[in-house]
Amino acid sequence: LTFVDSAGWVAQGGSWWRRDDMLGQDQPFAGSNAFDDAWGFGNDVVVRAIVSWGTGTDTTYRLAGVLMRADTGTTPASWYFCCANALDGNVQLWSFSRGAFDLLAEAPLSVSVAPGAWYGVVGSAIGGELSCAIESDGALAGSVSAGASLPLSGGIGVRTYGTAAVFSSVTAYR
């Protein structure tokens, strides 16, 4: 299902748009989420997105990636986040619950994240294990894994922090 065909993507913060089979976020600062509001396929999932970083103004983080086990029924929402930081060239795995962020794991990428280039971001949450991988030109550029430290459950989505980004696709495997 393309972004244009899907009515299920719901934005939380940011400046999101859908067109030409793309989902984009133009806000170059702070955090922005978009969730697949129709997700009902369980908590064990692999989510793969193709994403291109844009401009950003944050001096610490320029993150883009996928959300797993995103519980949008809580305020604020809770989730696991698999991403790359374009500023320091790291792959990162985060949790967010009850208003608190926790960096679970990070490692250097073998490539720099260049604005306008396309990268694969692959996050998985299977049982008590989480993993996050970044792909560049079809090759693995870096990966991390961690235990699922919080009992989160829910859907899938995408997130940016400190950068604009465009997602050309998001595919979920259960």
Coordinates of C-alpha atoms in Angstrom, one line a residue:
L1 CA 0.0 0.0 0.0
T2 CA 1.5 3.3 -1.0
F3 CA 1.4 6.5 1.2
V4 CA -1.1 8.1 -1.2
D5 CA -3.4 5.1 -1.1
S6 CA -3.2 4.7 2.7
A7 CA -5.5 6.8 4.9
G8 CA -4.0 5.2 8.0
W9 CA -0.9 7.4 8.5
V10 CA -1.6 9.9 11.3
A11 CA 0.9 12.7 12.1
Q12 CA 2.0 13.7 15.6
G13 CA 3.8 17.0 15.5
G14 CA 6.0 18.3 12.7
S15 CA 5.0 19.4 9.2
W16 CA 4.1 16.1 7.4
W17 CA 2.8 15.7 3.8
R18 CA 1.8 12.8 1.5
R19 CA 2.2 13.0 -2.3
D20 CA 3.8 11.2 -5.2
D21 CA 3.9 7.9 -3.1
M22 CA 6.1 9.7 -0.5
L23 CA 5.7 10.7 3.1
G24 CA 7.7 13.7 4.1
Q25 CA 8.4 15.9 7.1
D26 CA 9.6 19.5 6.5
Q27 CA 10.3 20.6 10.1
P28 CA 14.1 20.8 10.5
F29 CA 14.0 20.8 14.4
A30 CA 12.4 18.9 17.3
G31 CA 10.7 15.5 17.1
S32 CA 7.9 14.5 14.7
N33 CA 6.1 11.1 14.4
A34 CA 3.8 9.6 11.9
F35 CA 2.0 6.4 12.8
D36 CA 0.1 3.7 10.8
D37 CA -3.1 4.1 12.7
A38 CA -4.6 1.0 11.1
W39 CA -1.8 -1.4 12.4
G40 CA -3.3 -4.4 14.1
F41 CA -0.9 -7.2 13.4
G42 CA 0.9 -7.7 16.7
N43 CA 4.0 -6.7 18.5
D44 CA 6.6 -8.9 16.8
V45 CA 7.5 -7.0 13.6
V46 CA 10.3 -6.0 11.2
V47 CA 9.9 -2.5 9.8
R48 CA 11.9 -1.4 6.8
A49 CA 11.9 2.2 5.4
I50 CA 13.7 3.9 2.6
V51 CA 14.5 7.4 3.8
S52 CA 16.4 10.5 2.7
W53 CA 17.6 13.1 5.2
G54 CA 17.0 16.8 4.5
T55 CA 18.1 19.9 6.3
G56 CA 18.3 20.2 10.0
T57 CA 19.0 22.8 12.7
D58 CA 19.6 20.6 15.8
T59 CA 23.3 20.6 16.7
T60 CA 23.2 17.2 18.5
Y61 CA 20.8 15.0 16.6
R62 CA 19.5 14.7 13.0
L63 CA 17.6 11.4 13.3
A64 CA 15.3 9.7 10.9
G65 CA 14.0 6.1 11.2
V66 CA 11.2 3.7 12.1
L67 CA 9.1 3.2 15.1
M68 CA 8.2 -0.2 16.5
R69 CA 5.7 -1.2 19.2
A70 CA 4.3 2.3 19.1
D71 CA 1.5 2.8 21.6
T72 CA -0.4 5.8 20.5
G73 CA -3.1 5.3 23.2
T74 CA -0.8 6.8 25.9
T75 CA -0.1 10.5 26.2
P76 CA 2.6 11.0 25.2
A77 CA 2.9 8.0 22.9
S78 CA 5.5 5.2 23.8
W79 CA 7.7 3.4 21.3
Y80 CA 11.0 1.9 20.2
F81 CA 13.0 3.9 17.6
C82 CA 15.6 2.6 15.1
C83 CA 17.4 5.4 13.3
A84 CA 20.7 6.9 12.1
N85 CA 22.1 10.2 13.3
A86 CA 23.3 12.2 10.3
L87 CA 25.4 14.5 12.5
D88 CA 27.7 11.9 14.2
G89 CA 27.3 9.0 11.8
N90 CA 25.9 6.5 14.3
V91 CA 23.1 3.9 14.1
Q92 CA 21.0 4.2 17.2
L93 CA 18.2 2.3 19.0
W94 CA 16.0 4.3 21.5
S95 CA 13.0 3.7 23.7
F96 CA 10.5 6.4 24.8
S97 CA 8.0 5.9 27.5
R98 CA 6.3 8.2 30.0
G99 CA 8.1 11.3 28.6
A100 CA 11.6 9.8 29.0
F101 CA 14.1 8.9 26.2
D102 CA 16.6 6.1 26.7
L103 CA 19.4 5.4 24.2
L104 CA 19.6 1.6 24.3
A105 CA 22.5 1.1 21.8
E106 CA 24.6 2.9 19.3
A107 CA 27.5 2.1 16.9
P108 CA 29.4 4.0 14.2
L109 CA 28.2 3.7 10.6
S110 CA 30.7 2.7 7.8
V111 CA 29.3 5.6 5.7
S112 CA 28.4 9.2 6.2
V113 CA 24.7 10.1 5.9
A114 CA 24.5 12.6 3.1
P115 CA 21.4 14.8 2.7
G116 CA 19.4 13.8 -0.4
A117 CA 20.8 10.3 -0.6
W118 CA 18.6 7.3 0.1
Y119 CA 19.2 4.8 2.9
G120 CA 17.4 1.7 4.2
V121 CA 16.5 1.7 7.9
V122 CA 15.5 -1.7 9.3
G123 CA 14.2 -2.2 12.8
S124 CA 12.9 -5.4 14.4
A125 CA 11.2 -6.2 17.6
I126 CA 10.9 -9.9 18.1
G127 CA 10.0 -11.1 21.6
G128 CA 12.5 -9.5 24.0
E129 CA 15.1 -8.6 21.3
L130 CA 15.4 -5.4 19.4
S131 CA 17.7 -4.7 16.4
C132 CA 18.4 -1.8 14.1
A133 CA 20.3 -1.7 10.9
I134 CA 21.2 1.0 8.3
E135 CA 21.7 0.1 4.6
S136 CA 23.6 2.2 2.1
D137 CA 23.7 1.2 -1.6
G138 CA 22.3 -2.3 -0.7
A139 CA 25.0 -3.0 1.8
L140 CA 25.0 -3.1 5.6
A141 CA 26.4 0.2 6.9
G142 CA 26.0 -0.5 10.6
S143 CA 23.8 -2.3 13.1
V144 CA 23.0 -2.5 16.9
S145 CA 20.8 -4.7 19.1
A146 CA 19.5 -4.5 22.6
G147 CA 17.0 -6.1 24.9
A148 CA 13.4 -4.8 24.9
S149 CA 13.8 -3.0 28.2
L150 CA 10.1 -1.9 28.5
P151 CA 6.9 -3.9 28.0
L152 CA 5.8 -1.8 25.0
S153 CA 3.2 -2.9 22.6
G154 CA 1.5 -1.4 19.6
G155 CA 1.9 -0.3 16.0
I156 CA 4.5 1.0 13.6
G157 CA 5.5 4.4 12.3
V158 CA 8.3 6.7 11.3
R159 CA 10.1 9.5 13.2
T160 CA 12.4 12.4 12.6
Y161 CA 14.2 14.5 15.2
G162 CA 16.2 17.6 14.3
T163 CA 15.9 17.1 10.6
A164 CA 13.5 17.2 7.7
A165 CA 13.2 13.8 5.8
V166 CA 11.4 12.0 3.0
F167 CA 10.2 8.4 3.3
S168 CA 9.7 6.7 -0.1
S169 CA 8.4 3.5 1.5
V170 CA 7.7 1.7 4.7
T171 CA 7.2 -2.1 4.7
A172 CA 6.3 -4.1 7.8
Y173 CA 6.8 -7.9 8.1
R174 CA 5.2 -9.9 10.8

